[in-house]
Coordinates of C-alpha atoms in Angstrom, one line a residue:
X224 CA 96.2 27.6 43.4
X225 CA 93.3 28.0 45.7
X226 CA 93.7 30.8 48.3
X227 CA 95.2 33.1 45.6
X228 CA 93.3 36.1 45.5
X229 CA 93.8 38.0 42.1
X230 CA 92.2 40.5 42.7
X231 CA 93.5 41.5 45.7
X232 CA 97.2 40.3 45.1
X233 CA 99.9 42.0 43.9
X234 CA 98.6 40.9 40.8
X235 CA 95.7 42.8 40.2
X236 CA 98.0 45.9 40.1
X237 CA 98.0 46.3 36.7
X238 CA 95.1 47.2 34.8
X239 CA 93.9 45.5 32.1
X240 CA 94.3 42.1 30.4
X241 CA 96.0 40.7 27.5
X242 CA 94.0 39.2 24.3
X243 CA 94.5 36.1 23.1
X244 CA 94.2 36.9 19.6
X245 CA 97.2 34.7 17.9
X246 CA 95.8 30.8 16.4
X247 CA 98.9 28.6 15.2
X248 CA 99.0 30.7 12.0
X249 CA 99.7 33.7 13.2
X250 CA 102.2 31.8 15.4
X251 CA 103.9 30.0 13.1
X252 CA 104.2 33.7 10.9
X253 CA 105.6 35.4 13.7
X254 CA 108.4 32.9 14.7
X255 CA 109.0 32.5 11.0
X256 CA 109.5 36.0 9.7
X257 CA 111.3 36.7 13.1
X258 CA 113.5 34.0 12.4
X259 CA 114.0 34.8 8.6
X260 CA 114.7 38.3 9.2
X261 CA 117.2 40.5 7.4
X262 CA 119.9 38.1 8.0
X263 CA 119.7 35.7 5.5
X264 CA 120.2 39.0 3.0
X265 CA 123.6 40.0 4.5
X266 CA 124.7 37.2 6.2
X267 CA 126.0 35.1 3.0
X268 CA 128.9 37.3 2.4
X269 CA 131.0 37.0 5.4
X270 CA 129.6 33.4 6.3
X271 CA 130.5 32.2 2.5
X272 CA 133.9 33.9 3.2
X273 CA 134.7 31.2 5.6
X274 CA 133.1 28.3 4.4
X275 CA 133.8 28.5 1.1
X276 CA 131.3 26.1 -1.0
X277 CA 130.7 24.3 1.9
X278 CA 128.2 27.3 3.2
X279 CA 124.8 24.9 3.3
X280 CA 126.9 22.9 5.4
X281 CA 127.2 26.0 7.6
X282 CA 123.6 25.9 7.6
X283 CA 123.3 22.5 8.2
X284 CA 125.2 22.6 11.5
X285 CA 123.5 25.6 12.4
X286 CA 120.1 24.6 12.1
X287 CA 120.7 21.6 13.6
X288 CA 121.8 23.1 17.2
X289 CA 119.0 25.5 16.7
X290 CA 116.4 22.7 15.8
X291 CA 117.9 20.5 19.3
X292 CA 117.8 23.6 20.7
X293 CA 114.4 24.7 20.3
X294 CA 112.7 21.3 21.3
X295 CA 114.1 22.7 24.9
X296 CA 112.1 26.0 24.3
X297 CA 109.1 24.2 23.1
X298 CA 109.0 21.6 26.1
X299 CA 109.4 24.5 29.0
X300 CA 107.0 26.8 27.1
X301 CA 104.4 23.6 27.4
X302 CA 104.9 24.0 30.9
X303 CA 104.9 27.6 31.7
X304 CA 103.4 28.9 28.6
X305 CA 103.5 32.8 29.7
X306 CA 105.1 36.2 28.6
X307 CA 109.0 36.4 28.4
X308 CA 109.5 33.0 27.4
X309 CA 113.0 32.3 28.7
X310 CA 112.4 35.2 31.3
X311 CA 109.7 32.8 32.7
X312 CA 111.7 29.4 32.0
X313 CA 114.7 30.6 33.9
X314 CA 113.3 31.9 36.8
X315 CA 111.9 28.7 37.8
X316 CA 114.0 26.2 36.3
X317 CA 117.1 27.7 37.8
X318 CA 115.4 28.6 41.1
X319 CA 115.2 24.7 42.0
X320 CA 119.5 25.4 42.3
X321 CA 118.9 28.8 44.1
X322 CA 116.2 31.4 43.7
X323 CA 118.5 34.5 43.4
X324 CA 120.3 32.3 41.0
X325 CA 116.2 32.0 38.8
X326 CA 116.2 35.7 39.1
X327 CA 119.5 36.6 37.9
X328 CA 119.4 34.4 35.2
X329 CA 116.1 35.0 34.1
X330 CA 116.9 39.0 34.2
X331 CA 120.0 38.3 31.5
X332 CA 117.4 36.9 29.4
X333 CA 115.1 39.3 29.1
X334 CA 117.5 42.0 29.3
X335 CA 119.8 40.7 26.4
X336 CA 116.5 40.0 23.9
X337 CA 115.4 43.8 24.9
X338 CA 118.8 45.2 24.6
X339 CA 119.8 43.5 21.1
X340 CA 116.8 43.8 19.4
X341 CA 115.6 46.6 20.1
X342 CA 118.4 48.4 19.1
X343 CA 118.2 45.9 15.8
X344 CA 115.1 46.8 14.9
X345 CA 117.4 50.0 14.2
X346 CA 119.4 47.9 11.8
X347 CA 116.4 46.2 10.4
X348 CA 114.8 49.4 9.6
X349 CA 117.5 51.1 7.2
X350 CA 117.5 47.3 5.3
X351 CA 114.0 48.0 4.9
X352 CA 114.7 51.6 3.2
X353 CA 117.0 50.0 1.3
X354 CA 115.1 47.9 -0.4
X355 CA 112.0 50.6 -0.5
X356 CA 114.4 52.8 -2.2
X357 CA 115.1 49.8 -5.1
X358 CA 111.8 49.5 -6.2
X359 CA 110.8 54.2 -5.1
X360 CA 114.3 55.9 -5.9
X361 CA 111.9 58.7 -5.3
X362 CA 111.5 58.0 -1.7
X363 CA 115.5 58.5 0.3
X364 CA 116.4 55.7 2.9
X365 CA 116.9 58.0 5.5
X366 CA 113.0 59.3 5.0
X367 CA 111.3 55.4 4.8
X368 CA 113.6 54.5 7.8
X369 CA 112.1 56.7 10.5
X370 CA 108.7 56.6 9.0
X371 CA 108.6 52.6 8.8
X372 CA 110.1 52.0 12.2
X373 CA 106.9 54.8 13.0
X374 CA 104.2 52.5 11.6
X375 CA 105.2 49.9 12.6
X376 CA 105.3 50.9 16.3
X377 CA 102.0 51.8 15.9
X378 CA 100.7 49.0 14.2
X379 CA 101.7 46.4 17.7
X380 CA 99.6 49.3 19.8
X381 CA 96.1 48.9 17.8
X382 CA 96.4 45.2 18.8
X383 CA 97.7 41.9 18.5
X384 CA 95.2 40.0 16.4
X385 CA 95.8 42.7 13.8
X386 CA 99.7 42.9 14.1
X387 CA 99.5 39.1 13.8
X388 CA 97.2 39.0 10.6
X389 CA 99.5 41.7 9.1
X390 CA 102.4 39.6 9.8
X391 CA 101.0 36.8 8.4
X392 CA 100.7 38.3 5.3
X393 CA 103.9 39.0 4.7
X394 CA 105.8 35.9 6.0
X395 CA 103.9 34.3 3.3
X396 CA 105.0 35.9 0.8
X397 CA 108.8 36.5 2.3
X398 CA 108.9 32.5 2.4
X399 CA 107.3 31.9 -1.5
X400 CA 109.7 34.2 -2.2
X401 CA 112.9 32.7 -0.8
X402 CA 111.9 29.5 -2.4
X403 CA 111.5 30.7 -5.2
X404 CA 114.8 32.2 -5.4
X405 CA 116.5 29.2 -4.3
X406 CA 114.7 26.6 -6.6
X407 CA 115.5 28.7 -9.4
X408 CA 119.5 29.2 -8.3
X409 CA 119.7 25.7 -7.9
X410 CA 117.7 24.1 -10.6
X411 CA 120.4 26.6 -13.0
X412 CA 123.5 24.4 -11.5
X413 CA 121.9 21.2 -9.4
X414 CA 125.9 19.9 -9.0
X415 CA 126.3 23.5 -7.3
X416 CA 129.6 23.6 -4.2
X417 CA 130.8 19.8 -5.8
X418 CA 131.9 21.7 -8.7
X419 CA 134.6 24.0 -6.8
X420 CA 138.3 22.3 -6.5
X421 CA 138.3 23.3 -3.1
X422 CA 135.1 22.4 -1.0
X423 CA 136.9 23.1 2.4
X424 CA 139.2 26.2 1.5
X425 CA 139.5 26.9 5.5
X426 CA 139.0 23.6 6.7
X427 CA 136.3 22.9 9.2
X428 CA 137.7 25.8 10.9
X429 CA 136.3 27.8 8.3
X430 CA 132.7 25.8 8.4
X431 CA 132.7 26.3 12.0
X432 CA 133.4 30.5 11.9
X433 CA 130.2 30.7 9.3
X434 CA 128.2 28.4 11.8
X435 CA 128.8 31.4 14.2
X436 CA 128.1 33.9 12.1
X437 CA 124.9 32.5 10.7
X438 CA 123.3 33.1 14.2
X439 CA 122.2 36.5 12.9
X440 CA 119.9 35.1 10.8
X441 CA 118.4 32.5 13.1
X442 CA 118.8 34.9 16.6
X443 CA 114.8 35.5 17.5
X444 CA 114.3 31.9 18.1
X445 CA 112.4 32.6 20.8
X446 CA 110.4 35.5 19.4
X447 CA 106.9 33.8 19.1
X448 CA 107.4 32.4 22.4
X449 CA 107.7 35.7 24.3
X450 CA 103.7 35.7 23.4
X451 CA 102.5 32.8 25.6
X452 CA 99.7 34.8 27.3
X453 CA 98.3 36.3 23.8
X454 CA 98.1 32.9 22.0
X455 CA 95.2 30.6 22.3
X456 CA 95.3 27.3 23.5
X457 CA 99.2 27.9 24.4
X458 CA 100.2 24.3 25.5
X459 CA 99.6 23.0 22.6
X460 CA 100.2 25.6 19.6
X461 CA 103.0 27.1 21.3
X462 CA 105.6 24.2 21.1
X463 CA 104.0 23.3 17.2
X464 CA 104.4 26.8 16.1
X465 CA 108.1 27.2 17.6
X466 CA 109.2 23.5 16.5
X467 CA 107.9 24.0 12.7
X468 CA 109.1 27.6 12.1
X469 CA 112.5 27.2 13.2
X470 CA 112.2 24.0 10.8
X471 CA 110.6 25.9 8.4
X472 CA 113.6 28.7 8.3
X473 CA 116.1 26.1 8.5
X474 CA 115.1 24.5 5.5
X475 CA 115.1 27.4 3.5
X476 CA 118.4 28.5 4.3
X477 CA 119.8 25.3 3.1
X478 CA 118.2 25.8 0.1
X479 CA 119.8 29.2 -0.1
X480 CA 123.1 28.3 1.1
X481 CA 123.1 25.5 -1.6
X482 CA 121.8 27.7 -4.6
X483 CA 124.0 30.9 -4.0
X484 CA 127.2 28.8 -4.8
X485 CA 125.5 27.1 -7.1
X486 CA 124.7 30.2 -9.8
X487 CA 128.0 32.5 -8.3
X488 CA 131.5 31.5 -7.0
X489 CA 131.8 31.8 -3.3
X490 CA 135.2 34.0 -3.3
X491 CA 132.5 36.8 -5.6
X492 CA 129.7 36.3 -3.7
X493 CA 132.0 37.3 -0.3
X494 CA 133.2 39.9 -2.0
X495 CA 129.9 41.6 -2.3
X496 CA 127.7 43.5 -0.2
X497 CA 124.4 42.3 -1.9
X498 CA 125.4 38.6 -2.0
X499 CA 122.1 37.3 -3.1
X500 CA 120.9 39.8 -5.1
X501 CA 124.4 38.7 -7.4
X502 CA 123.4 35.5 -6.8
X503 CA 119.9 35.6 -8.5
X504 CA 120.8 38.0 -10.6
X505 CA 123.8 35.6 -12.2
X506 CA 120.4 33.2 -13.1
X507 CA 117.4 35.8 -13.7
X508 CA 118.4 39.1 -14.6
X509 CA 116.3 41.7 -14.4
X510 CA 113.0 40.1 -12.3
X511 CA 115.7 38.6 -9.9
X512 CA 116.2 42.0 -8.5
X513 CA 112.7 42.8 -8.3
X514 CA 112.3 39.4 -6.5
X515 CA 115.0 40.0 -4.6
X516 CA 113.5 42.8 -3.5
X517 CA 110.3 41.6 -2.6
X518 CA 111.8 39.0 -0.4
X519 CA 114.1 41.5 1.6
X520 CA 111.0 44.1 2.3
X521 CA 108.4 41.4 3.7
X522 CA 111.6 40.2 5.6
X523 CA 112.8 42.6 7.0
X524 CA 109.3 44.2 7.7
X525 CA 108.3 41.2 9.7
X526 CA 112.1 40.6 11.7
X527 CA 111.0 44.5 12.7
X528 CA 107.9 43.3 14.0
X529 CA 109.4 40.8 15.8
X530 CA 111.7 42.6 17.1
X531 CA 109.7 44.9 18.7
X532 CA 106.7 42.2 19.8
X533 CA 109.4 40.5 21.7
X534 CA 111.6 42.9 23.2
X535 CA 108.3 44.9 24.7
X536 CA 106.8 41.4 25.7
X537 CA 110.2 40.6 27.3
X538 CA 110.3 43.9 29.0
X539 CA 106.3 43.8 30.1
X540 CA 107.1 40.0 31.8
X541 CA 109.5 41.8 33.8
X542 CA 108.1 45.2 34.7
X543 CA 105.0 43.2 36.0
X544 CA 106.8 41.0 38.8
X545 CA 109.3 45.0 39.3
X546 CA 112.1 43.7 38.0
X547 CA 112.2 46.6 35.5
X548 CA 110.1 49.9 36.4
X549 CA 106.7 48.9 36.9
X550 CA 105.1 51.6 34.4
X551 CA 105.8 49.1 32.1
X552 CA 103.7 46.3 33.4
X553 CA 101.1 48.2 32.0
X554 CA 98.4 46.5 29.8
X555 CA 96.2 49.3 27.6
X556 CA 92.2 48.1 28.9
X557 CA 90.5 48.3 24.8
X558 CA 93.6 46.9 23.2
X559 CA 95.0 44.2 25.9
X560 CA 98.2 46.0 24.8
X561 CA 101.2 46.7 26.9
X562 CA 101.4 50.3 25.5
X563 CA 104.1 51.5 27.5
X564 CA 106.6 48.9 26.7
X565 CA 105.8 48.5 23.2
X566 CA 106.2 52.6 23.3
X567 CA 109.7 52.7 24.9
X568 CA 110.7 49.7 22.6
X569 CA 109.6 51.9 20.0
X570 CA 111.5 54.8 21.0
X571 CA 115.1 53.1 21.4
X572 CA 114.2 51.4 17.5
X573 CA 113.3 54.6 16.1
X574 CA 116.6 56.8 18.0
X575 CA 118.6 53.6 16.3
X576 CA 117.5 53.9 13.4
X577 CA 117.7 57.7 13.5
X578 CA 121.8 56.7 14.5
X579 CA 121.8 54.4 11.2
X580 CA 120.8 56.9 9.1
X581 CA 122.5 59.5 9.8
X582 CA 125.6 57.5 9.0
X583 CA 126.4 56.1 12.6
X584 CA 125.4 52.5 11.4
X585 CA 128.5 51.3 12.9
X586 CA 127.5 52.0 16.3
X587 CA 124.1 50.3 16.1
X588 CA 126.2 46.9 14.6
X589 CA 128.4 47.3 17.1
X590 CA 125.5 47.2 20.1
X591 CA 123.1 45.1 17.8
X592 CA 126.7 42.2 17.9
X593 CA 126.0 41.3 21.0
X594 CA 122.6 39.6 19.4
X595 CA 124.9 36.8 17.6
X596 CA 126.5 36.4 21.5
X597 CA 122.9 36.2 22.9
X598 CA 121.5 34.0 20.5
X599 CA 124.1 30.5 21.4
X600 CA 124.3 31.6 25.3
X601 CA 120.1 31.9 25.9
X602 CA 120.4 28.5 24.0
X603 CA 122.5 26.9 25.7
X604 CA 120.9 28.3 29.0
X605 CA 117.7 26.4 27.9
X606 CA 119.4 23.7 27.6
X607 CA 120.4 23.5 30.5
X608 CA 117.2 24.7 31.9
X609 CA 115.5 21.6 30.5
X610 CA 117.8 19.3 31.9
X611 CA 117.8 20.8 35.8
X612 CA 113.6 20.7 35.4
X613 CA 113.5 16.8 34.0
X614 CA 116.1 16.0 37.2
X615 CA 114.1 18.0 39.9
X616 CA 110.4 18.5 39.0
X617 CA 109.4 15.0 38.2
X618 CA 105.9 16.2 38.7
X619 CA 105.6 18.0 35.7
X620 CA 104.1 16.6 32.8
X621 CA 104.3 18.4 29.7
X622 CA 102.2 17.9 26.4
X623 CA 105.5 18.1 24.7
X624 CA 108.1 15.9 25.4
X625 CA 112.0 16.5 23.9
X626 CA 112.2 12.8 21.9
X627 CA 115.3 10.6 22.3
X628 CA 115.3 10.3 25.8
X629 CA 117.9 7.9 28.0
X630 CA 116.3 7.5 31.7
X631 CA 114.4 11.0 31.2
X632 CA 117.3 12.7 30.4
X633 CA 117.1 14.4 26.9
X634 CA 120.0 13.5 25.9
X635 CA 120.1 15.6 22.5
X636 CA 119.4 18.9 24.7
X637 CA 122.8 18.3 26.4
X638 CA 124.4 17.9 23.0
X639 CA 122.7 20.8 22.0
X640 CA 124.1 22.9 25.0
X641 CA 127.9 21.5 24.8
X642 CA 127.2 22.3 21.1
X643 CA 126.3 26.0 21.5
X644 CA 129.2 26.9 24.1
X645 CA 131.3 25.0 21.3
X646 CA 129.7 27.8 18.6
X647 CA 130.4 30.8 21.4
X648 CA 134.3 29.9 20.7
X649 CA 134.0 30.9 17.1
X650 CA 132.5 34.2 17.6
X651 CA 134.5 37.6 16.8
X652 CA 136.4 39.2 20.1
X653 CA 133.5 41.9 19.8
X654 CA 130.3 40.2 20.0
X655 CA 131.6 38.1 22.8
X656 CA 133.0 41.6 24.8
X657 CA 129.9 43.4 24.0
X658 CA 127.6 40.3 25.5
X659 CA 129.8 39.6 28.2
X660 CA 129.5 43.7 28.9
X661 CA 125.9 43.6 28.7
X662 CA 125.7 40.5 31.3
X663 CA 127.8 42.6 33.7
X664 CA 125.6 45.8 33.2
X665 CA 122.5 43.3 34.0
X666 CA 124.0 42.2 37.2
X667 CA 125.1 45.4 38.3
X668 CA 121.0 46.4 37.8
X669 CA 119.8 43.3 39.4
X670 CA 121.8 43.7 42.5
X671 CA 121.1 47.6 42.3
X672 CA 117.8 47.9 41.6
X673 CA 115.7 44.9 41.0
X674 CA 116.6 42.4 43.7
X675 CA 114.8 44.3 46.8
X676 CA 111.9 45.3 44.2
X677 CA 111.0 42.1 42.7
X678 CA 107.5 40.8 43.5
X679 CA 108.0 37.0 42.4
X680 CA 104.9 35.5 40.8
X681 CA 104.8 31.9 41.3
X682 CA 103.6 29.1 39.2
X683 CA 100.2 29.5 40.5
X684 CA 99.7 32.7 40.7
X685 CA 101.0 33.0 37.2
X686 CA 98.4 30.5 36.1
X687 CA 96.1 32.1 37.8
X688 CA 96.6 35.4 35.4
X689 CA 97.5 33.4 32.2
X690 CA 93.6 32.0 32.8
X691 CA 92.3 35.4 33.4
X692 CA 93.0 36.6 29.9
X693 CA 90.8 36.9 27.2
X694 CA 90.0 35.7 23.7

């Protein structure tokens, strides 16, 4: 690193510096209601319609890859701990093969989080109204929509110490929630799916679909790391906070795959479009809804937030080496914001939820698909990412290690890769067009305009800024 002059480099020419504002707890909220989201509200129906009974199964499966899976983000953010998470993994993991190849690659990344998220923020926002418009009849979805996808904007410009002690708030209370409504679901029926003649009505074929579809739910499972450079002490509390969320989420979504069949037959709860609410209201009338409602509005409050936190971070990581326009590489001096991105993140969530509405909600679902499709390929790319790093840069040595190892090779992050690609086969013909489309679109733009633009920061100089930050 010595020699690198950051001042006078071409990374001094953005002004301002980040804030590290964000201890494990405000980690561990963020990749938690990120992960929890809206999805586990509107996901049961057409995931139960597969499985059957066999729906925690479903879960099982699911949050097994994504556990595998996320010991490969926790080990590469222990080594390159910076904004964009993937963005910053891919482009030098993948650059030890070629470094067009880093580039490219580390472009889809961050262009598929920004695209899908960002426009499901959208999405998120008129689940939200829903709910507000439960508990205020008073107050119309298609007021509390715009408004909270509004406030919510602003609330990531005043700062990230205070988006992140907001956020903790409510993932608290969306988690005591959920368990609540499981434990009471379950505890009304213990024997549950083993009750059902049928366990399998469609086979493992059917288990496998849900397993797909269940990705929704679980698809910002990078989302807290996007925030390397605003979390403190980042080697460490970065893989910890990434590794127990994603546990954290997992568990509970077992729970609530388990206790939905448990108090309502599958073939009713599939044939519902508030699955859960049924559920608990089948075992607690009356304060189940109320619950219910609870849950959904600290959920899907905080998936908005981290939506939006990692689509601008994503966008910011690549705006500051030009790969995007360089406006956006922009940090706010008294905030240690990057206002511009979080503002044009904004924007596209508030014209999609405008779209949703209005009664276009179709269109938004059908961009917002491609999320499922991004979830299992950036996976599986990470997967990958960590094997090509243990091969090549045997001079790293990370604080966390992926466990079960045979001759340094993490053997469980290959499984976890085949695994993923396995899951891609399951998905609906239109998430897989719509991600395939947006991977063509992202080429097109890298050969177009970011490949002759891009000033590449390299590991040092990166450390270099990542240092430079303040707490």
């Amino acid at each position: 690193m010595e020699g690198v002059d950051l001042k006078n480099s071409s990374m001094g020419v953005h002004s301002g510096k980040l804030k590290r504002g964000l201890g494990f707890v405000d980690l561990w909220s963020i990749g938690v209601g990120a992960l929890i989201g809206g999805g586990i509200f509107t996901v049961i129906g057409p995931a139960v319609a597969q499985a059957g009974p066999a729906l925690f199964v479903a879960f099982i499966i699911a949050g097994l890859v994504a556990i595998m899976s996320t010991m490969s983000y926790a080990e590469l953010a222990s080594v390159w701990p910076y904004q964009g998470a993937s963005y910053a993994y891919s482009k030098y993991a993948f650059a030890i093969i070629s470094p067009h190849l880093g580039r490219l690659i580390a472009l889809w990344c961050a262009g598929l989080y920004f695209l899908s998220f960002a426009f499901a923020a959208g999405a998120v926002n008129l689940g939200f109204a829903g709910y507000f418009h439960f508990l205020f009849p008073s107050l119309p979805p298609v007021v509390v929509a715009p408004i909270v996808s509004i406030l919510i904007t602003g609330i990531l410009l005043v700062g990230i110490k205070t988006t992140g002690k907001i956020n903790t708030f409510f993932s608290i209370i969306q988690v005591f929630s959920l368990l609540v409504i499981a434990v009471i679901a379950i505890s009304a029926n213990p024997s549950g799916p083993f009750q059902y003649p049928e366990f399998l009505p469609n086979g493992w074929s059917g288990v496998f679909a849900a397993t797909a579809l269940i990705a929704f739910g679980q698809m910002q499972v990078e989302a807290v790391l996007t925030l390397g450079e605003e979390a403190k002490n980042p080697r460490r509390n970065l893989p910890l906070a990434q590794v127990s969320s994603v546990i954290t989420v997992v568990i509970l979504y077992i729970l609530t795959g388990y206790g939905v069949v448990s108090s309502t037959a599958p073939a009713d709860l599939a044939a519902s479009s508030a699955p859960l609410s049924l559920a608990i209201e089948n075992v607690l009338p009356g304060a189940g809804a109320v619950l219910i409602a609870i849950a959904a509005l600290t959920a899907t409050g905080t998936s908005t937030i981290g939506c939006l936190l990692g689509s601008s971070r994503m966008l910011y990581a690549g705006a500051r080496e030009k790969a995007f326009p360089s406006i956006f590489g922009n940090i706010k001096e008294k905030s240690g914001v990057p206002a511009y991105a979080v503002i044009f993140t904004g924007i596209i969530a508030l014209g999609a939820t405008i779209i949703a509405v209005i009664g276009y909600a179709e269109a938004i679902n059908l961009l917002v698909s491609a999320a499922v499709f991004a979830n299992w390929f950036m996976m599986a790319l990470m997967n990958f990412a960590l094997v090509i790093v243990r091969l090549k840069r045997k001079d790293l040595n990370p604080p966390f290690r992926y466990p079960f190892n045979i001759k340094n090779i993490p053997i469980l992050a290959i499984i976890a890769s085949i695994a993923c690609i396995w899951i891609l086969t399951y998905l609906e013909p239109l998430p897989l067009i719509v991600g395939i489309s947006w991977i063509v679109l992202l080429t097109v733009w890298y050969v177009a305009y970011a490949k002759n633009r891009w000033d590449f920061l390299s590991e040092e100089e990166m450390e270099l800024i990542a240092n430079s930050h303040e707490e």
